[in-house]
Amino acid sequence: MTTTDHLGTYRSKARAFLETHAGQYGWEARRNLSLAEEVALAKRWQGVKAANGYAAITWPKEFGGAGGTELEKIIFSTEEAQFGFPAGLLAITLGMPVPMMLHHATPEQKQRYVPPAVRGEEMWCQLFSEPGAGSDLAAARLRARRDGDDWLLDGQKTWTSYAQFCDFGILVARTDPDAPKHKGLTFFFVDMKAPGVTVRPIKLLHQHEDVNEVFFDNVRIPDANRLGAVNDGFRMAILTLMMERYVAAASDDGPPLQALIDLANARKLRGRPAIEDGRVRAAIAHAYATQRGLSAIHERALEELTAGREPGAEGSIHKLAAARERHAMATLALDLMGPSGVAYDSHAKTRTDYMMSWIDGPTLRIAGGTDEMLLNTIAERILGLPQDHRPDKAPR
Amino acid sequence: MALSYTADQEQIRNEARRFLEDTFESEKQRELLRSRGNYDSALWKACIDMGWTGAGVPEDHGGLGLSALEVCIIAEECGRVVAAIPFLAPTYAASMALREFGSEKQRSELLPRIATGDATFALAVFEDEDGLPEAPLTTFQDNRLTGRKIAVAGGGAASHAIVHASNAIVLVDLTASGVKRETADTIDNTRCAADINFDGAPAQTLNASDAYAAALRLIAVQATIAAFEQIGGAEGAMDRAREYANTREAFGQLIGKFQAIKHRVAEMYVTIELARGNALRAAASLNSGAADFVAQAGAARLAASHAFEFSVAHAIQTHGAIGVTWEHDLHLFLRRARALALECGARPFWEDVIVEALQRGRA
Ligand SMILES: Cc1cc2nc3c(=O)[nH]c(=O)nc-3n(C[C@H](O)[C@H](O)[C@H](O)COP(=O)(O)OP(=O)(O)OC[C@H]3O[C@@H](n4cnc5c(N)ncnc54)[C@H](O)[C@@H]3O)c2cc1C
């Protein structure tokens, strides 16, 4: 069987599997759920996937993975996104923290931590950002002090996605305050239920409590919770961020273009169908070009992967362009609804509701790296432009 | 659907790039801009010797029988050096027209001449500013063509034209009697554009049952290849900006360290990659005969026009005053970007094509 045949079969099998579970875990099932209920649903769904060989598709079987290929994973997640399964809630867990464990923890630790995460029993968060350290990750100040065989953590993290539901987290802490800032950090993982850890949800502008402040008050962790060498945490953090070299970001899209066309057919502008209006047509045509362009970029990246080559900047391009386009489409859709466009349902999903898609736009453009940071990445890593003037990197 | 190039295709690209970089003289380009209706005949002849005109012609008619994608790859390289040869895209569209709608006789007469570069084509479909007319004023009767087509790229020098008439798609020998061409001074004189008057010019019909649909398809083919030319141009402009940002200093540092500059270049790259995705998809749809081809060509056209114009504008800004001099190459790109954006249907036209295809479920 050729690769293409194999992947075709894989896709249809995955689709059949997804179809049988869509009713119980897809769009409809998620309507009107609270975030906590959605997280619970996501964990159960992960369990179902694990039982059927669709969880952690590329990971070794001994850790609960499916021992499959990168392409199978991308095919599965693309199909999964069509049905609105709540996979995004575990995207961080399975995207960065647990892969870091898989790569850098001891064999015993891997055996302890990886399989439960794969089965959706335990959730992980990524505690990198702090009030004074977002884009500038190396500015992290949370202290870790050596105390015999242990470390004591003191300080604060923030913007931690889903921390209120998590069992464990990875973090960078300052272990040498006297070293230049990029050199004094160390990478750990922590038990989120340990004494001294306080998690406080932060309400975002759409009233969802996706992110949290996390306080560490003399939190004791064993040195065995350290990943990588002491004071090598910045490099480890960058490795974490590069973990998912190519993420198929198909799931962060707003309502499909067809919904906008239906809306433009149904609504009127000064007595005429809105779809006949040039402004509307221009916007639809441009959205079409952007979406088709992005999906072609995605498809080409898959071909590169199949051919054993490394894809390039696809992830950055996708996040930058998709967020902008989504915002433009949602704005137009709300305009077409006229005064009634202001209606707001805080349970609505970005994929099915224009107001939610619109209001989520700015958040999307900040979470996981701002537009400016993405442009820096493209300019420096791909186009070979010089790095920003960085006084913080100069030797003291 | 293959969107990445094979090793053979990479080979074609490398050869084309090397050849064009060696041949390109921007001085000559500037010279051609000074008067109307020009193209680089020596370069075109060299392209023929490279076998490019035969690329899209089937082997049994003396060509290389390559797919649209190979022609696209060559077009991209031509765009990169703003090559003054306006015939590649319309000639490929014409060979496509002959293959799809031509009689055996028309095919065996003309395809070999296309392959040897003896026949060059223009696509004459526009009559006014309103895009492709559903009911063109140009008429075809008793094997005679009468009417006027405007701003035909390459029309000043092509030997033949494919013309969209009120009831037919026809083939005209532009050197025959009854054909009068008027070249005009244009923003990019190297596109050799002309208005063409047909006054009872002898013409032959091509066997297309729906003339409008056929004409739309043909400009979509031309637009697909042009999109690659635009992407090449956009990259040419981006490369210049990148190079300048990496060498020019101001305030004691490379200007590339200023994000206002660096982000411009990154944004160029994003527009170019979006355009490339669309263009590769359009070429693949063309090759596979997919139903969404016309809409996809429209998307390629919108994205590529944007990428080229955006990249040039920002490349010029990146250069400061040197970028707006006659001596600097960037205005060659600026001119070409606008000319290509208008040449096979302007933006509003393609926006309508896309929306109508989406409404009919053919996108
Ligand atoms: C919904 C959501 C979920 C998140 N989840 C997590 C999580 O799970 N774990 C985690 O660790 N973090 C998380 N974050 C934090 C996120 O990574 C940061 O918010 C982001 O990196 C930006 O940092 P900041 O908010 O501190 O803004 P700042 O870094 O202070 O940026 C402020 C402004 O300055 C600009 N800026 C900063 N540096 C530069 C520069 N070098 N060049 C140009 N402009 C610059 C930025 O683009 C921005 O416009 C999340 C954020 C959101 C919104």
Coordinates of N, CA and C in Angstrom, one line a residue, chain A residues 60-181:
Chain A
P60 N 5.2 6.8 21.8 CA 5.4 5.4 21.9 C 4.2 4.7 22.6
K61 N 3.9 3.5 22.2 CA 2.9 2.7 22.9 C 3.1 2.5 24.4
E62 N 4.4 2.3 24.7 CA 4.6 2.0 26.1 C 4.2 3.2 27.1
F63 N 4.0 4.4 26.5 CA 3.5 5.5 27.3 C 2.1 5.8 27.0
G64 N 1.4 4.9 26.4 CA 0.0 5.1 26.1 C -0.3 5.7 24.8
G65 N 0.7 6.0 24.0 CA 0.5 6.6 22.7 C 0.1 5.6 21.7
A66 N -0.1 6.0 20.4 CA -0.5 5.1 19.4 C 0.6 4.7 18.5
G67 N 1.8 5.2 18.7 CA 3.0 4.8 17.9 C 2.8 5.1 16.5
G68 N 2.1 6.2 16.2 CA 1.8 6.5 14.8 C 2.7 7.6 14.2
T69 N 2.4 8.1 13.1 CA 3.2 9.1 12.4 C 2.6 10.5 12.6
E70 N 3.5 11.5 12.4 CA 3.2 12.9 12.4 C 2.0 13.2 11.5
L71 N 2.0 12.6 10.3 CA 0.9 12.8 9.4 C -0.4 12.3 9.9
E72 N -0.4 11.1 10.5 CA -1.6 10.6 11.0 C -2.2 11.5 12.1
K73 N -1.3 12.0 12.9 CA -1.7 12.9 13.9 C -2.4 14.2 13.3
I74 N -1.8 14.7 12.3 CA -2.3 15.9 11.7 C -3.7 15.6 11.0
I75 N -3.7 14.5 10.4 CA -5.0 14.1 9.7 C -6.1 14.0 10.8
F76 N -5.7 13.3 11.8 CA -6.8 13.1 12.9 C -7.2 14.4 13.5
S77 N -6.3 15.3 13.8 CA -6.7 16.5 14.5 C -7.5 17.4 13.5
T78 N -7.1 17.4 12.2 CA -7.9 18.2 11.3 C -9.3 17.7 11.2
E79 N -9.5 16.4 11.1 CA -10.8 15.8 11.1 C -11.6 16.1 12.4
E80 N -10.8 16.0 13.5 CA -11.4 16.2 14.8 C -12.0 17.6 14.9
A81 N -11.3 18.5 14.4 CA -11.7 19.9 14.5 C -13.0 20.2 13.8
Q82 N -13.3 19.4 12.7 CA -14.6 19.6 12.0 C -15.8 19.4 12.9
F83 N -15.7 18.6 13.8 CA -16.9 18.2 14.6 C -17.0 19.0 15.9
G84 N -16.0 19.8 16.2 CA -16.0 20.6 17.4 C -15.8 19.8 18.7
F85 N -14.9 18.8 18.6 CA -14.6 18.1 19.9 C -13.8 19.0 20.8
P86 N -13.8 18.8 22.1 CA -13.2 19.7 23.0 C -11.7 19.5 23.1
A87 N -11.0 19.2 22.0 CA -9.6 18.8 22.1 C -8.7 19.9 22.6
G88 N -9.1 21.2 22.3 CA -8.3 22.3 22.6 C -8.0 22.5 24.1
L89 N -8.8 22.0 24.9 CA -8.6 22.1 26.4 C -7.4 21.3 26.9
L90 N -7.1 20.3 26.1 CA -5.9 19.5 26.5 C -4.7 19.7 25.6
A91 N -4.9 20.8 24.7 CA -3.8 21.0 23.8 C -2.5 21.4 24.4
I92 N -2.6 22.2 25.5 CA -1.4 22.6 26.2 C -0.7 21.3 26.9
T93 N -1.6 20.6 27.7 CA -1.1 19.4 28.4 C -0.3 18.5 27.4
L94 N -0.9 18.2 26.3 CA -0.3 17.2 25.4 C 0.7 17.9 24.4
G95 N 0.6 19.2 24.3 CA 1.4 19.9 23.4 C 2.8 20.2 23.9
M96 N 2.9 20.7 25.1 CA 4.2 21.1 25.6 C 4.7 20.4 26.9
P97 N 3.9 20.6 28.0 CA 4.5 20.0 29.3 C 4.7 18.5 29.2
V98 N 3.8 17.7 28.8 CA 4.0 16.3 28.8 C 5.1 15.8 27.8
P99 N 5.1 16.4 26.6 CA 6.3 16.1 25.7 C 7.6 16.4 26.4
M100 N 7.6 17.5 27.2 CA 8.9 17.8 27.9 C 9.3 16.7 28.8
M101 N 8.2 16.2 29.5 CA 8.5 15.1 30.4 C 9.0 13.9 29.6
L102 N 8.3 13.6 28.5 CA 8.7 12.5 27.7 C 10.1 12.6 27.3
H103 N 10.6 13.8 27.0 CA 12.0 14.0 26.5 C 13.0 14.1 27.7
H104 N 12.6 14.7 28.8 CA 13.7 15.1 29.7 C 13.5 14.4 31.1
A105 N 12.4 13.7 31.4 CA 12.3 13.2 32.7 C 13.0 11.8 32.8
T106 N 13.1 11.3 34.0 CA 13.7 9.9 34.2 C 12.7 8.9 33.7
P107 N 13.2 7.7 33.4 CA 12.3 6.6 33.0 C 11.1 6.4 33.9
E108 N 11.4 6.4 35.2 CA 10.4 6.2 36.2 C 9.4 7.3 36.2
Q109 N 9.9 8.5 36.0 CA 8.9 9.7 36.0 C 8.1 9.6 34.7
K110 N 8.7 9.2 33.6 CA 7.9 9.1 32.4 C 6.7 8.1 32.6
Q111 N 7.1 7.0 33.2 CA 6.1 5.9 33.4 C 5.0 6.4 34.4
R112 N 5.4 7.3 35.3 CA 4.4 7.8 36.3 C 3.5 8.9 35.7
Y113 N 4.1 9.8 34.9 CA 3.3 11.0 34.5 C 2.7 10.9 33.1
V114 N 3.3 10.2 32.2 CA 2.9 10.4 30.8 C 1.5 9.6 30.5
P115 N 1.5 8.3 30.9 CA 0.2 7.6 30.5 C -1.1 8.2 31.1
P116 N -1.1 8.6 32.4 CA -2.3 9.2 32.9 C -2.8 10.5 32.1
A117 N -1.8 11.3 31.6 CA -2.1 12.4 30.8 C -2.7 12.0 29.5
V118 N -2.1 11.0 28.9 CA -2.6 10.5 27.6 C -4.0 10.0 27.7
R119 N -4.4 9.4 28.9 CA -5.7 8.9 29.1 C -6.7 10.0 29.5
G120 N -6.2 11.2 29.6 CA -7.1 12.3 30.1 C -7.4 12.3 31.5
E121 N -6.6 11.6 32.3 CA -6.8 11.6 33.8 C -6.2 12.7 34.5
E122 N -5.1 13.2 33.9 CA -4.4 14.3 34.6 C -4.1 15.4 33.6
M123 N -4.2 16.6 34.1 CA -4.0 17.7 33.2 C -2.8 18.6 33.6
W124 N -2.1 19.2 32.7 CA -0.9 19.9 32.9 C -1.0 21.4 32.4
C125 N -0.3 22.2 33.1 CA -0.3 23.6 32.6 C 1.2 24.1 32.4
Q126 N 1.3 25.2 31.8 CA 2.6 25.8 31.5 C 2.8 27.1 32.2
L127 N 3.6 27.1 33.2 CA 3.7 28.3 34.1 C 4.9 29.1 33.7
F128 N 4.9 29.8 32.6 CA 6.0 30.6 32.1 C 5.8 32.0 32.4
S129 N 4.7 32.6 32.0 CA 4.5 34.0 32.1 C 4.3 34.5 33.5
E130 N 4.8 35.7 33.7 CA 4.6 36.4 35.0 C 4.2 37.8 34.8
P131 N 3.7 38.5 35.8 CA 3.3 39.8 35.6 C 4.3 40.7 34.9
G132 N 5.6 40.5 35.2 CA 6.6 41.2 34.5 C 7.4 40.5 33.4
A133 N 6.9 39.3 33.0 CA 7.6 38.5 32.0 C 6.6 37.8 31.1
G134 N 6.3 38.4 30.0 CA 5.4 37.7 29.0 C 6.2 37.4 27.8
S135 N 6.2 38.4 26.8 CA 7.1 38.2 25.7 C 8.5 38.0 26.1
D136 N 8.9 38.7 27.1 CA 10.3 38.6 27.6 C 10.3 37.6 28.7
L137 N 10.3 36.4 28.3 CA 10.2 35.2 29.2 C 11.4 35.2 30.1
A138 N 12.6 35.6 29.6 CA 13.8 35.5 30.5 C 13.7 36.4 31.7
A139 N 12.7 37.3 31.7 CA 12.7 38.2 32.9 C 12.0 37.6 34.1
A140 N 11.7 36.3 34.0 CA 11.0 35.6 35.1 C 11.7 35.8 36.4
R141 N 10.9 36.0 37.5 CA 11.5 36.4 38.8 C 11.1 35.4 39.9
L142 N 10.1 34.5 39.6 CA 9.7 33.5 40.7 C 11.0 32.8 41.1
R143 N 11.3 32.8 42.5 CA 12.5 32.3 43.0 C 12.4 30.9 43.3
A144 N 13.5 30.1 43.1 CA 13.7 28.8 43.6 C 15.0 28.7 44.4
R145 N 14.8 28.4 45.7 CA 16.0 28.4 46.5 C 16.3 27.0 46.9
R146 N 17.5 26.6 46.9 CA 17.9 25.3 47.3 C 17.8 25.1 48.8
D147 N 17.2 24.0 49.2 CA 17.1 23.7 50.6 C 17.3 22.2 50.8
G148 N 18.6 21.8 51.0 CA 19.0 20.4 51.1 C 18.7 19.7 49.7
D149 N 18.0 18.6 49.7 CA 17.7 17.9 48.5 C 16.4 18.5 47.8
D150 N 15.9 19.6 48.4 CA 14.7 20.2 47.8 C 14.9 21.6 47.3
W151 N 13.9 22.1 46.7 CA 13.8 23.5 46.3 C 12.6 24.1 46.9
L152 N 12.7 25.4 47.2 CA 11.6 26.2 47.8 C 11.2 27.3 46.7
L153 N 10.0 27.2 46.3 CA 9.5 28.2 45.3 C 8.7 29.3 45.9
D154 N 9.1 30.6 45.5 CA 8.3 31.7 46.0 C 8.1 32.7 44.9
G155 N 6.9 33.1 44.7 CA 6.6 34.1 43.7 C 5.3 33.9 43.0
Q156 N 5.2 34.5 41.8 CA 3.9 34.5 41.1 C 4.1 34.2 39.6
K157 N 3.2 33.4 39.1 CA 3.0 33.2 37.7 C 1.6 33.8 37.3
T158 N 1.5 34.1 36.0 CA 0.1 34.5 35.6 C -0.2 34.1 34.2
W159 N -1.4 34.4 33.8 CA -1.9 34.0 32.5 C -1.8 32.5 32.2
T160 N -1.9 31.7 33.3 CA -1.7 30.3 33.2 C -3.0 29.6 32.7
S161 N -3.0 29.1 31.5 CA -4.3 28.5 31.0 C -4.7 27.3 31.8
Y162 N -5.9 27.3 32.2 CA -6.6 26.1 32.8 C -5.9 25.6 34.1
A163 N -5.1 26.5 34.7 CA -4.3 26.1 35.9 C -5.3 25.6 37.0
Q164 N -6.5 26.1 37.0 CA -7.5 25.8 38.1 C -7.9 24.3 38.0
F165 N -7.6 23.7 36.8 CA -8.1 22.3 36.6 C -6.9 21.4 36.6
C166 N -5.7 21.9 36.7 CA -4.5 21.1 36.4 C -3.9 20.4 37.7
D167 N -3.3 19.3 37.4 CA -2.7 18.5 38.4 C -1.2 18.8 38.5
F168 N -0.6 19.1 37.4 CA 0.9 19.4 37.4 C 1.1 20.6 36.4
G169 N 2.3 21.2 36.6 CA 2.7 22.3 35.7 C 4.2 22.3 35.5
I170 N 4.6 22.8 34.4 CA 6.1 23.1 34.2 C 6.3 24.6 34.4
L171 N 7.5 24.9 34.9 CA 7.8 26.3 35.1 C 9.2 26.6 35.0
V172 N 9.5 27.9 34.8 CA 10.9 28.4 34.9 C 11.0 29.3 36.1
A173 N 12.0 29.1 36.9 CA 12.2 29.8 38.1 C 13.6 30.4 38.2
R174 N 13.8 31.5 38.9 CA 15.1 32.1 39.0 C 15.9 31.4 40.1
T175 N 17.0 30.8 39.7 CA 17.8 30.2 40.7 C 19.1 30.9 40.9
D176 N 19.5 31.8 40.0 CA 20.7 32.6 40.3 C 20.4 34.1 39.9
P177 N 20.0 34.9 40.9 CA 19.6 36.3 40.7 C 20.8 37.1 40.3
D178 N 22.0 36.6 40.5 CA 23.2 37.4 40.1 C 23.7 37.2 38.7
A179 N 23.2 36.1 38.1 CA 23.6 35.8 36.7 C 22.9 36.7 35.7
P180 N 23.4 37.0 34.5 CA 22.6 37.7 33.5 C 21.3 37.0 33.4
K181 N 20.2 37.7 33.0 CA 18.9 37.2 33.2 C 18.6 35.9 32.4

